[in-house]
Amino acid sequence: MFTGFLTVTYDISAVALKAHPEFKSLPRISKHTPLKLFTPSTIPLFTPFLMKSYHLDHLDYLETEAIHIMREVAAEFERPAILFSGGKDSICLLRLAEKAFRPSDIPMPFLNVATGHEFPELLEFRDRRAKELHAKLIVRTVDEALEKGIAVQAPGQISRNQLQIPVLLGAIEEFRFDCCIGGARRDEEKARAKERFFSFRDSFGQWDPKNQRPEIWNLYNGRLNPGENMRVFPLSNWTEMDVWEYIKREKLEVPSIYFSHKRRCVRRGGQWVPDTELMPAKANEEVKEIVVRVRTIGDIISTGCVESPAATCDDIIDEIAAARVTERGSRADDRVSEAAMEDRKKAGYF
Amino acid sequence: MSSNSHPVDLLRFNTCGSVDDGKSTLIGRLLYDSKSLMEDQIEALERSADITGGGQINLANLTDGLRAEREQGITIDVAYRYFATPHRKFIIADTPGHVQYTRNMVTGASTANLSIILVDARQGVIEQSRRHAIIASLLRIPHLVVAINKMDLVDWSEERFLEIKDQFEEFLPRLDIKDVKFIPVSALQGDNIVTLSAHTPWYPGPTLLGHLETVHIASDWNLSNFRFPVQWVNRPNNPTDHTLHDFRGLSGQIAGGIVRVGQKVMILPSGFSSIIEQIWTLDGLQEEAFSPQSVTLVLEHDLDISRGDVIVDAEDLPGSSSDLHAKICWMNPRPLTPGKQYLIKHTNQTVKASVTAIEHRINISTLEKQDGITELAMNDLGEIRLKTAKPLIYDGYARNRLTGSFILIEPGTNATVAAGMLLPPTEVARPEYCDFAI
Ligand SMILES: Nc1nc2c(ncn2[C@@H]2O[C@H](COP(=O)(O)OP(=O)(O)OP(=O)(O)O)[C@@H](O)[C@H]2O)c(=O)[nH]1
Ligand SMILES: [Mg+2]
């Protein structure tokens, strides 16, 4: 016990010992030190410090990086907002916002750009979560935008993915947001892999991938001229696996559709998508009730459902570890062309 | 950088070297051969091969994610990729080789623990390979791998490999890099990337991946000098919890050292002293916290403290001065000239600064310092002196990356025009006011 204690002491860096305010007053340990110095009541006092290695694990590291970024946004922008869809990435964003700003209120509203084609489970969850966090939730929808003529539906087009762009830009203008925090990750897609943490948008909301600001160390340049805008992505370095490990570690609630459930699906474009009235199955399309879950949530007509028995976070983590298809492999909107995401981003997408 | 003895389980590395040396191909190969690619990614690669590549898959397309990059076959901006083996997690930054995009190389390299410099075996060490090695050294990336690529095009010649190794080693002593490893590879064909090649029986190993998985890299966070740049003042407006009515916390990321409840600290530049009363986190009050954790500190005294102030160990003060001496990498087409005004962002504050002198420029070919320079042009590396509108509280970059680094921003365009690394301070912080709090 006694020597073990000593060994532990010297295993950690001498530096840490020196910095400890109690170092000077720590009893000198010599052969003559009576053993009773380390009675049960004194040991717990010192051991946590002595045994500690000053090392952040992978998730802790990603977390502190993201918190730092959220606080930079709060400090450097006048009217920031957090984009909150109710999806797993934005759920992590909200937890990081709590970590960054509590015990204060989260100093920015949540903004949701809804297509009107959401999974109902998602909307219920979105509203409830915002309420629990005492946050202001702003919702702007594609339907409203179509009515007002801000957005125009291309003939024959049913997916509303593209239409989110004018809605987002409209909301930014309406509330004069100078910064939107989003939950996009670089591992999602290869145009995303090129994005900075602080991603500059010109006064038309456009991303210019050939001319991004250098981003060095953790020094983020958030300066804007009037009309310009910043998108900030604190989860840039997170992978799908990290997100689920974080959800598990933080015991975060996620919408039920991420877990295995029964659903009537249509086989379309090489994947299963929910069978809905928005886009009824054609005569030649196979319809089946299967046990599925979603990996990434888009609008209800284009979100691929993967057959899966995963009912818990642990199951999902195992499933991802064994997965042979990427998360966005199941989203029709990204499969249009090699540059589908890049084109949407240039136009002002999230 | 004083370091923690705990080896990293997350290794961040970047690829660099001249244009077309095979950086993106190497990353593609690494992902492909380590089975880190998913079926849909492989399918997408094959699809584009049929359309454009005459049936040959182009591994560089995995990271060259922009249309303009695929069209021109060059990398323009950094791509980040993530993969894991049973030994480690990796964050890769694939950076561009083209001189025009050096700023993006600096972006990718600034957060790396290791750099892989590619050299085309046919060409040997050229100016851009040297420039990137010097940048890696200025950024103090402690580990370097020199991957001598396209060995298939030089008949797997050991002689050629050794020749290039000599070229590189010739200028190595002038760089500040501790650990360098030379590996002969063919990124295109996969030799010595994940498995040892039969073409190079004279090379004993390790493979590139083997090296990345096992190289001992200590984490580079400073754990010796407590530094806490205040990022955001945390004052609940209408706390539901009444005990928090007078809560006044100082939120930020610990930029160096360890902090403990009861510790005596000083707030700079004011010089007020206080004691750490609480280390607040959402996960509960902590007894101590260390760099780079993000926390909220509560002090025993109610002092005027705002963003940009720095809380430090009362017995271990950083430097403070408005006359700064720094190494910089200039990244803007408009050259830097003495007398010009910029904004400097350092830790959590942005203040005005003007360039008072250019001390010298580094000659990339000879590595000599050239005096009598009137301007630094885009991609030049050099040493300058700056005068800031307000003293900065800082450490030398070699001691602490976070308190020793800065960027320069051009007013008006808001462009980030330089990355700077401060030389060790010559003056220790002298408090503005005398100590009345304790
Ligand atoms: N023969 C041969 N060709 C290679 C090898 N590695 C890369 N190449 C080819 O070299 C060319 C350039 O490769 P890239 O990977 O795009 O080069 P890069 O270094 O990423 O270029 P930038 O990012 O634009 O600086 C491509 O045509 C590759 O196929 C190799 O080991 N052997
Ligand atoms: Mg490349």
Coordinates of N, CA and C in Angstrom, one line a residue, chain A residues 145-348:
Chain A
A145 N -43.1 29.9 -47.4 CA -42.3 30.5 -48.4 C -42.9 30.4 -49.8
L146 N -43.5 29.2 -50.0 CA -44.2 29.0 -51.3 C -45.4 30.0 -51.4
E147 N -46.1 30.1 -50.3 CA -47.2 31.0 -50.3 C -46.8 32.4 -50.6
K148 N -45.7 32.9 -49.9 CA -45.3 34.3 -50.1 C -44.5 34.4 -51.4
G149 N -44.2 33.3 -52.1 CA -43.5 33.5 -53.3 C -42.0 33.6 -53.1
I150 N -41.5 33.4 -51.9 CA -40.0 33.5 -51.7 C -39.4 32.3 -52.3
A151 N -40.1 31.2 -52.3 CA -39.6 30.0 -52.9 C -40.5 29.5 -54.0
V152 N -39.9 29.0 -55.1 CA -40.8 28.5 -56.2 C -40.4 27.1 -56.5
Q153 N -41.5 26.3 -56.6 CA -41.3 24.8 -56.8 C -41.0 24.6 -58.3
A154 N -40.0 23.9 -58.6 CA -39.7 23.5 -60.0 C -40.8 22.5 -60.4
P155 N -41.2 22.6 -61.7 CA -42.3 21.7 -62.1 C -41.9 20.3 -62.0
G156 N -42.8 19.5 -61.5 CA -42.5 18.1 -61.4 C -41.7 17.7 -60.2
Q157 N -41.2 18.7 -59.5 CA -40.3 18.4 -58.3 C -41.1 18.2 -57.1
I158 N -40.9 17.1 -56.4 CA -41.6 16.8 -55.2 C -40.7 17.1 -53.9
S159 N -39.5 16.7 -54.1 CA -38.6 16.9 -52.9 C -38.4 18.4 -52.6
R160 N -38.4 18.7 -51.4 CA -38.3 20.1 -51.0 C -37.0 20.5 -50.5
N161 N -36.0 19.6 -50.7 CA -34.7 19.8 -50.2 C -34.1 21.2 -50.6
Q162 N -34.1 21.4 -52.0 CA -33.6 22.6 -52.5 C -34.3 23.9 -52.0
L163 N -35.6 23.7 -51.7 CA -36.4 24.8 -51.3 C -36.1 25.3 -49.9
Q164 N -35.3 24.5 -49.2 CA -34.9 25.0 -47.9 C -34.0 26.2 -48.0
I165 N -33.3 26.3 -49.1 CA -32.3 27.3 -49.2 C -32.9 28.7 -49.1
P166 N -33.9 29.0 -50.0 CA -34.5 30.4 -49.8 C -35.2 30.6 -48.5
V167 N -35.7 29.5 -47.9 CA -36.3 29.7 -46.6 C -35.3 30.1 -45.5
L168 N -34.1 29.4 -45.6 CA -33.1 29.7 -44.6 C -32.6 31.1 -44.8
L169 N -32.3 31.5 -46.1 CA -31.8 32.8 -46.4 C -32.8 33.9 -46.0
G170 N -34.1 33.5 -46.2 CA -35.2 34.5 -45.8 C -35.2 34.7 -44.3
A171 N -35.0 33.6 -43.5 CA -35.1 33.7 -42.1 C -33.8 34.5 -41.6
I172 N -32.7 34.3 -42.2 CA -31.5 35.0 -41.9 C -31.7 36.5 -42.0
E173 N -32.4 36.9 -43.1 CA -32.7 38.3 -43.4 C -33.7 38.8 -42.4
E174 N -34.8 38.1 -42.2 CA -35.9 38.5 -41.3 C -35.4 38.8 -39.9
F175 N -34.5 37.9 -39.4 CA -34.1 38.1 -38.0 C -32.7 38.8 -38.0
R176 N -32.2 39.1 -39.1 CA -30.8 39.7 -39.2 C -29.8 38.8 -38.5
F177 N -29.9 37.5 -38.6 CA -28.9 36.7 -38.0 C -27.5 36.9 -38.7
D178 N -26.5 37.1 -37.9 CA -25.2 37.2 -38.5 C -24.4 35.9 -38.5
C179 N -24.9 34.9 -37.8 CA -24.2 33.6 -37.7 C -25.2 32.5 -37.4
C180 N -25.1 31.4 -38.1 CA -25.9 30.2 -37.8 C -25.0 29.1 -37.5
I181 N -25.2 28.5 -36.3 CA -24.5 27.3 -35.9 C -25.2 26.1 -36.4
G182 N -24.5 25.3 -37.2 CA -25.1 24.1 -37.7 C -24.4 22.8 -37.3
G183 N -25.1 21.7 -37.4 CA -24.5 20.4 -36.9 C -23.8 19.6 -38.0
A184 N -23.5 20.2 -39.1 CA -22.8 19.4 -40.2 C -21.5 18.9 -39.8
R185 N -21.1 17.7 -40.3 CA -19.8 17.1 -40.0 C -19.1 16.9 -41.3
R186 N -17.8 16.9 -41.2 CA -16.9 16.7 -42.4 C -17.0 15.3 -42.9
D187 N -17.3 14.4 -42.0 CA -17.2 13.0 -42.5 C -18.5 12.6 -43.3
E188 N -19.5 13.5 -43.3 CA -20.7 13.2 -44.0 C -20.6 13.0 -45.5
E189 N -19.8 13.9 -46.0 CA -19.8 14.1 -47.5 C -18.6 14.8 -47.9
K190 N -18.1 14.5 -49.2 CA -16.8 15.1 -49.5 C -16.7 16.6 -49.8
A191 N -17.8 17.2 -50.0 CA -17.8 18.7 -50.1 C -17.7 19.2 -48.7
R192 N -18.4 18.6 -47.8 CA -18.4 19.0 -46.4 C -17.0 18.9 -45.8
A193 N -16.2 17.9 -46.3 CA -14.9 17.6 -45.8 C -14.0 18.8 -46.1
K194 N -14.4 19.7 -46.9 CA -13.6 20.9 -47.3 C -14.0 22.1 -46.5
E195 N -14.9 22.0 -45.6 CA -15.5 23.1 -45.0 C -14.7 23.5 -43.7
R196 N -14.6 24.8 -43.5 CA -14.0 25.3 -42.3 C -15.0 25.3 -41.1
F197 N -14.4 25.4 -39.9 CA -15.3 25.6 -38.7 C -16.2 26.8 -38.9
F198 N -15.5 27.9 -39.2 CA -16.1 29.2 -39.5 C -16.2 29.3 -41.0
S199 N -17.4 29.2 -41.5 CA -17.5 29.1 -43.0 C -18.2 30.4 -43.5
F200 N -17.4 31.2 -44.2 CA -17.9 32.5 -44.6 C -18.9 32.4 -45.7
R201 N -20.0 33.2 -45.6 CA -20.9 33.4 -46.7 C -21.0 34.8 -47.2
D202 N -21.0 35.1 -48.5 CA -21.1 36.4 -48.9 C -22.6 37.0 -48.8
S203 N -22.8 38.2 -49.2 CA -24.1 38.8 -49.0 C -25.2 38.1 -49.7
F204 N -24.9 37.1 -50.6 CA -26.0 36.3 -51.2 C -26.1 35.0 -50.6
G205 N -25.4 34.8 -49.5 CA -25.5 33.5 -48.8 C -24.6 32.4 -49.4
Q206 N -23.7 32.8 -50.3 CA -23.0 31.8 -51.1 C -21.7 31.4 -50.4
W207 N -21.3 30.1 -50.6 CA -20.1 29.6 -50.1 C -19.1 29.6 -51.3
D208 N -17.9 30.1 -51.2 CA -16.9 30.1 -52.2 C -15.8 29.1 -51.8
P209 N -15.9 27.9 -52.2 CA -14.9 26.9 -51.7 C -13.5 27.1 -52.2
K210 N -13.4 27.9 -53.3 CA -12.0 28.1 -53.8 C -11.3 29.3 -53.1
N211 N -12.1 29.9 -52.2 CA -11.5 31.1 -51.6 C -11.9 31.2 -50.1
Q212 N -11.6 30.1 -49.4 CA -12.0 30.1 -47.9 C -10.9 30.8 -47.1
R213 N -11.3 31.4 -46.0 CA -10.3 32.0 -45.1 C -9.4 30.9 -44.5
P214 N -8.1 31.2 -44.4 CA -7.3 30.2 -43.7 C -7.8 30.1 -42.3
E215 N -7.7 28.9 -41.7 CA -8.2 28.8 -40.3 C -7.1 28.0 -39.5
I216 N -6.3 28.8 -38.7 CA -5.1 28.3 -38.2 C -5.2 28.2 -36.7
W217 N -4.7 27.1 -36.2 CA -4.9 26.7 -34.7 C -6.3 26.8 -34.4
N218 N -6.6 27.4 -33.2 CA -8.0 27.6 -32.8 C -8.4 29.1 -32.9
L219 N -7.7 29.8 -33.8 CA -8.0 31.2 -33.9 C -9.0 31.5 -35.0
Y220 N -10.2 31.7 -34.7 CA -11.2 31.8 -35.7 C -11.5 33.3 -36.1
N221 N -11.5 33.6 -37.3 CA -11.7 34.9 -37.8 C -13.2 35.1 -38.1
G222 N -14.0 35.7 -37.2 CA -15.4 35.8 -37.4 C -15.8 37.2 -37.9
R223 N -14.9 37.9 -38.4 CA -15.3 39.3 -38.8 C -16.1 39.4 -40.1
L224 N -17.1 40.2 -40.1 CA -18.0 40.3 -41.2 C -18.2 41.8 -41.6
N225 N -18.5 42.0 -42.9 CA -19.1 43.3 -43.3 C -20.6 43.2 -43.3
P226 N -21.3 44.3 -43.3 CA -22.8 44.2 -43.3 C -23.3 43.3 -44.4
G227 N -24.3 42.5 -44.0 CA -24.9 41.7 -45.0 C -24.3 40.3 -45.2
E228 N -23.0 40.2 -44.7 CA -22.3 38.9 -44.8 C -22.7 38.1 -43.6
N229 N -22.4 36.8 -43.7 CA -22.9 35.8 -42.8 C -21.9 34.8 -42.5
M230 N -22.0 34.2 -41.3 CA -21.1 33.1 -41.0 C -21.9 31.8 -40.7
R231 N -21.4 30.7 -41.2 CA -22.0 29.4 -40.7 C -20.9 28.8 -39.9
V232 N -21.3 28.3 -38.7 CA -20.3 27.7 -37.9 C -20.6 26.3 -37.5
F233 N -19.6 25.4 -37.7 CA -19.9 23.9 -37.5 C -19.0 23.3 -36.4
P234 N -19.5 23.4 -35.2 CA -18.7 22.9 -34.1 C -18.4 21.4 -34.1
L235 N -19.3 20.6 -34.9 CA -19.1 19.2 -34.9 C -18.2 18.7 -36.1
S236 N -17.5 19.7 -36.7 CA -16.8 19.4 -37.9 C -16.0 18.1 -37.8
N237 N -15.3 17.9 -36.7 CA -14.4 16.8 -36.6 C -15.0 15.5 -36.0
W238 N -16.3 15.5 -35.9 CA -17.0 14.4 -35.3 C -17.4 13.4 -36.4
T239 N -17.3 12.1 -36.1 CA -17.8 11.1 -37.1 C -19.2 10.6 -36.6
E240 N -19.9 9.8 -37.4 CA -21.2 9.3 -37.0 C -21.0 8.5 -35.7
M241 N -19.9 7.8 -35.6 CA -19.6 7.0 -34.4 C -19.5 7.9 -33.2
D242 N -18.8 9.0 -33.3 CA -18.6 9.9 -32.2 C -19.9 10.4 -31.7
V243 N -20.8 10.7 -32.7 CA -22.1 11.3 -32.3 C -22.8 10.3 -31.4
W244 N -22.9 9.0 -31.9 CA -23.6 8.0 -31.1 C -22.9 7.7 -29.8
E245 N -21.6 7.7 -29.7 CA -20.9 7.5 -28.5 C -21.2 8.7 -27.5
Y246 N -21.3 9.9 -28.1 CA -21.6 11.0 -27.2 C -23.1 11.0 -26.7
I247 N -24.0 10.6 -27.6 CA -25.4 10.5 -27.2 C -25.5 9.4 -26.1
K248 N -24.7 8.4 -26.2 CA -24.8 7.4 -25.2 C -24.2 7.9 -23.9
R249 N -23.0 8.5 -24.0 CA -22.3 9.0 -22.8 C -23.2 10.0 -22.1
E250 N -23.8 10.9 -22.8 CA -24.5 12.0 -22.2 C -26.0 11.6 -21.9
K251 N -26.3 10.4 -22.3 CA -27.7 9.9 -22.1 C -28.7 10.9 -22.7
L252 N -28.5 11.2 -24.0 CA -29.4 12.1 -24.7 C -30.5 11.4 -25.3
E253 N -31.7 12.0 -25.2 CA -32.8 11.4 -25.9 C -32.8 11.8 -27.4
V254 N -33.1 10.8 -28.2 CA -33.2 11.1 -29.6 C -34.6 10.6 -30.1
P255 N -35.1 11.2 -31.3 CA -36.4 10.8 -31.8 C -36.4 9.3 -32.0
S256 N -37.6 8.7 -31.8 CA -37.7 7.2 -31.8 C -37.4 6.6 -33.2
I257 N -37.5 7.4 -34.3 CA -37.2 6.8 -35.6 C -35.8 6.4 -35.8
Y258 N -34.9 6.8 -35.0 CA -33.5 6.4 -35.1 C -33.4 4.9 -34.6
F259 N -34.3 4.5 -33.9 CA -34.3 3.1 -33.4 C -35.2 2.2 -34.2
S260 N -35.0 0.9 -34.2 CA -35.7 0.0 -34.9 C -37.2 0.1 -34.7
H261 N -38.0 0.1 -35.8 CA -39.5 0.1 -35.7 C -40.1 -0.5 -37.0
K262 N -41.3 -0.8 -36.9 CA -42.0 -1.4 -38.1 C -42.5 -0.2 -38.9
R263 N -42.3 -0.3 -40.2 CA -42.8 0.8 -41.1 C -43.1 0.3 -42.5
R264 N -44.2 0.8 -43.1 CA -44.5 0.4 -44.5 C -43.5 1.3 -45.4
C265 N -42.7 0.6 -46.2 CA -41.8 1.2 -47.0 C -41.9 0.9 -48.5
V266 N -41.4 1.8 -49.3 CA -41.4 1.5 -50.8 C -40.0 1.4 -51.3
R267 N -39.8 0.4 -52.2 CA -38.5 0.3 -52.8 C -38.3 1.3 -53.9
R268 N -37.4 2.2 -53.7 CA -37.3 3.3 -54.7 C -35.8 3.7 -54.9
G269 N -35.3 3.7 -56.1 CA -33.9 4.2 -56.3 C -32.9 3.3 -55.5
G270 N -33.2 2.0 -55.4 CA -32.3 1.1 -54.7 C -32.3 1.2 -53.2
Q271 N -33.3 1.9 -52.7 CA -33.4 1.9 -51.2 C -34.8 1.9 -50.7
W272 N -35.0 1.6 -49.4 CA -36.4 1.7 -48.9 C -36.6 3.1 -48.4
V273 N -37.8 3.7 -48.8 CA -38.2 5.0 -48.2 C -39.6 4.8 -47.7
P274 N -40.0 5.7 -46.7 CA -41.3 5.5 -46.1 C -42.4 5.7 -47.2
D275 N -43.4 4.9 -47.1 CA -44.6 4.9 -48.0 C -45.5 6.0 -47.4
T276 N -45.6 7.1 -48.1 CA -46.4 8.3 -47.7 C -47.4 8.7 -48.8
E277 N -48.4 9.5 -48.3 CA -49.3 10.0 -49.3 C -48.7 11.1 -50.2
L278 N -47.6 11.7 -49.7 CA -47.0 12.7 -50.5 C -46.5 12.2 -51.9
M279 N -46.1 10.9 -51.8 CA -45.5 10.3 -53.0 C -45.9 8.8 -53.0
P280 N -47.2 8.6 -53.3 CA -47.7 7.2 -53.2 C -46.9 6.2 -54.1
A281 N -46.9 5.0 -53.7 CA -46.2 4.0 -54.5 C -46.9 3.8 -55.8
K282 N -46.0 3.7 -56.9 CA -46.6 3.4 -58.2 C -46.9 1.9 -58.3
A283 N -47.6 1.5 -59.3 CA -48.0 0.1 -59.4 C -46.9 -0.8 -59.5
N284 N -45.8 -0.4 -60.1 CA -44.7 -1.3 -60.3 C -43.7 -1.3 -59.1
E285 N -44.0 -0.5 -58.1 CA -43.1 -0.4 -56.9 C -43.5 -1.3 -55.8
E286 N -42.5 -2.0 -55.3 CA -42.7 -2.9 -54.2 C -42.9 -2.2 -52.9
V287 N -44.0 -2.6 -52.2 CA -44.3 -2.0 -50.9 C -44.3 -3.1 -49.9
K288 N -43.7 -2.9 -48.7 CA -43.5 -3.9 -47.7 C -43.5 -3.3 -46.3
E289 N -44.0 -4.0 -45.4 CA -43.8 -3.6 -44.0 C -42.5 -4.3 -43.5
I290 N -41.6 -3.4 -43.1 CA -40.3 -4.0 -42.6 C -39.8 -3.4 -41.3
V291 N -38.9 -4.0 -40.7 CA -38.3 -3.5 -39.4 C -37.1 -2.6 -39.8
V292 N -37.2 -1.3 -39.6 CA -36.2 -0.4 -40.1 C -35.8 0.6 -39.0
R293 N -34.7 1.3 -39.3 CA -34.5 2.6 -38.6 C -33.8 3.6 -39.6
V294 N -33.8 4.8 -39.2 CA -33.1 5.8 -40.1 C -31.7 6.1 -39.5
R295 N -30.8 6.4 -40.5 CA -29.4 6.8 -40.0 C -29.3 8.2 -40.1
T296 N -29.9 8.9 -41.0 CA -29.8 10.3 -41.2 C -31.2 10.8 -41.6
I297 N -31.6 11.9 -41.1 CA -33.0 12.3 -41.3 C -33.0 13.5 -42.3
G298 N -33.7 13.3 -43.4 CA -34.0 14.3 -44.4 C -35.5 14.5 -44.3
D299 N -36.1 14.9 -45.5 CA -37.5 14.9 -45.5 C -38.1 13.5 -45.7
I300 N -39.3 13.3 -45.4 CA -39.8 11.9 -45.2 C -39.8 11.2 -46.6
I301 N -39.9 11.9 -47.7 CA -39.9 11.2 -48.9 C -38.5 10.7 -49.4
S302 N -37.5 11.4 -48.9 CA -36.2 11.0 -49.5 C -35.3 10.3 -48.4
T303 N -35.7 10.1 -47.2 CA -34.9 9.5 -46.2 C -34.9 8.0 -46.3
G304 N -33.8 7.4 -46.6 CA -33.7 6.0 -46.7 C -33.8 5.3 -45.3
C305 N -34.6 4.2 -45.3 CA -34.7 3.4 -44.0 C -33.9 2.2 -44.2
V306 N -33.0 1.9 -43.2 CA -32.2 0.7 -43.3 C -32.8 -0.4 -42.4
E307 N -32.8 -1.6 -43.0 CA -33.4 -2.7 -42.2 C -32.4 -2.9 -41.0
S308 N -33.0 -2.9 -39.8 CA -32.1 -3.0 -38.6 C -32.9 -3.4 -37.4
P309 N -32.3 -4.2 -36.6 CA -32.9 -4.6 -35.3 C -32.5 -3.7 -34.2
A310 N -31.6 -2.7 -34.5 CA -31.0 -1.9 -33.4 C -32.0 -1.1 -32.6
A311 N -32.1 -1.5 -31.3 CA -33.1 -0.9 -30.4 C -32.5 0.0 -29.4
T312 N -31.2 0.0 -29.2 CA -30.6 0.9 -28.2 C -29.3 1.5 -28.8
C313 N -28.8 2.5 -28.0 CA -27.6 3.2 -28.5 C -26.5 2.1 -28.7
D314 N -26.3 1.2 -27.8 CA -25.3 0.2 -27.9 C -25.4 -0.6 -29.2
D315 N -26.7 -1.0 -29.5 CA -26.9 -1.7 -30.8 C -26.5 -0.9 -32.0
I316 N -26.8 0.4 -31.9 CA -26.5 1.3 -33.0 C -25.0 1.4 -33.2
I317 N -24.3 1.6 -32.1 CA -22.8 1.7 -32.1 C -22.2 0.4 -32.7
D318 N -22.7 -0.8 -32.3 CA -22.2 -2.0 -32.9 C -22.5 -2.0 -34.4
E319 N -23.7 -1.6 -34.8 CA -24.1 -1.6 -36.2 C -23.2 -0.7 -37.0
I320 N -22.9 0.5 -36.5 CA -22.1 1.4 -37.3 C -20.7 0.8 -37.4
A321 N -20.2 0.2 -36.3 CA -18.8 -0.3 -36.4 C -18.7 -1.4 -37.5
A322 N -19.8 -2.1 -37.8 CA -19.8 -3.1 -38.8 C -20.3 -2.6 -40.1
A323 N -20.7 -1.4 -40.2 CA -21.4 -0.9 -41.4 C -20.5 -0.9 -42.6
R324 N -21.0 -1.2 -43.8 CA -20.2 -1.1 -45.0 C -20.7 0.0 -45.9
V325 N -21.7 0.7 -45.5 CA -22.2 1.8 -46.3 C -22.2 3.1 -45.5
T326 N -21.9 4.2 -46.1 CA -21.9 5.4 -45.3 C -23.3 5.9 -45.0
E327 N -23.3 6.8 -44.0 CA -24.6 7.3 -43.5 C -25.4 7.9 -44.6
R328 N -24.8 8.7 -45.4 CA -25.5 9.4 -46.5 C -25.7 8.6 -47.7
G329 N -25.2 7.4 -47.7 CA -25.4 6.4 -48.8 C -26.9 6.2 -48.9
S330 N -27.7 6.5 -47.8 CA -29.1 6.3 -47.9 C -29.9 7.6 -48.1
R331 N -29.3 8.6 -48.6 CA -30.1 9.8 -48.9 C -30.1 10.1 -50.3
A332 N -31.3 10.2 -50.9 CA -31.5 10.4 -52.3 C -30.9 11.7 -52.8
D333 N -31.0 12.7 -51.9 CA -30.6 14.1 -52.3 C -29.1 14.2 -52.6
D334 N -28.3 13.3 -52.0 CA -26.9 13.4 -52.2 C -26.5 12.5 -53.4
R335 N -27.4 11.7 -53.9 CA -27.0 10.8 -54.9 C -27.2 11.3 -56.3
V336 N -27.7 12.5 -56.4 CA -28.0 13.1 -57.7 C -26.8 13.2 -58.6
S337 N -25.7 13.7 -58.0 CA -24.5 13.7 -58.8 C -23.3 13.8 -57.8
E338 N -22.1 13.7 -58.4 CA -20.9 13.8 -57.5 C -20.8 15.1 -56.8
A339 N -21.4 16.2 -57.3 CA -21.2 17.5 -56.7 C -22.5 18.0 -56.2
A340 N -23.5 17.1 -55.9 CA -24.8 17.6 -55.4 C -24.7 18.5 -54.2
M341 N -23.9 18.0 -53.2 CA -23.8 18.8 -52.0 C -23.1 20.1 -52.2
E342 N -22.0 20.0 -53.0 CA -21.2 21.2 -53.3 C -22.1 22.3 -53.9
D343 N -23.0 21.9 -54.9 CA -23.8 22.8 -55.6 C -24.8 23.5 -54.6
R344 N -25.4 22.6 -53.7 CA -26.4 23.2 -52.8 C -25.7 24.1 -51.8
K345 N -24.5 23.8 -51.4 CA -23.8 24.6 -50.4 C -23.4 26.0 -51.0
K346 N -23.0 25.9 -52.3 CA -22.7 27.2 -53.0 C -23.9 28.1 -53.0
A347 N -25.1 27.5 -53.2 CA -26.3 28.3 -53.3 C -26.8 28.8 -51.9
G348 N -26.2 28.3 -50.9 CA -26.6 28.8 -49.6 C -27.2 27.8 -48.6

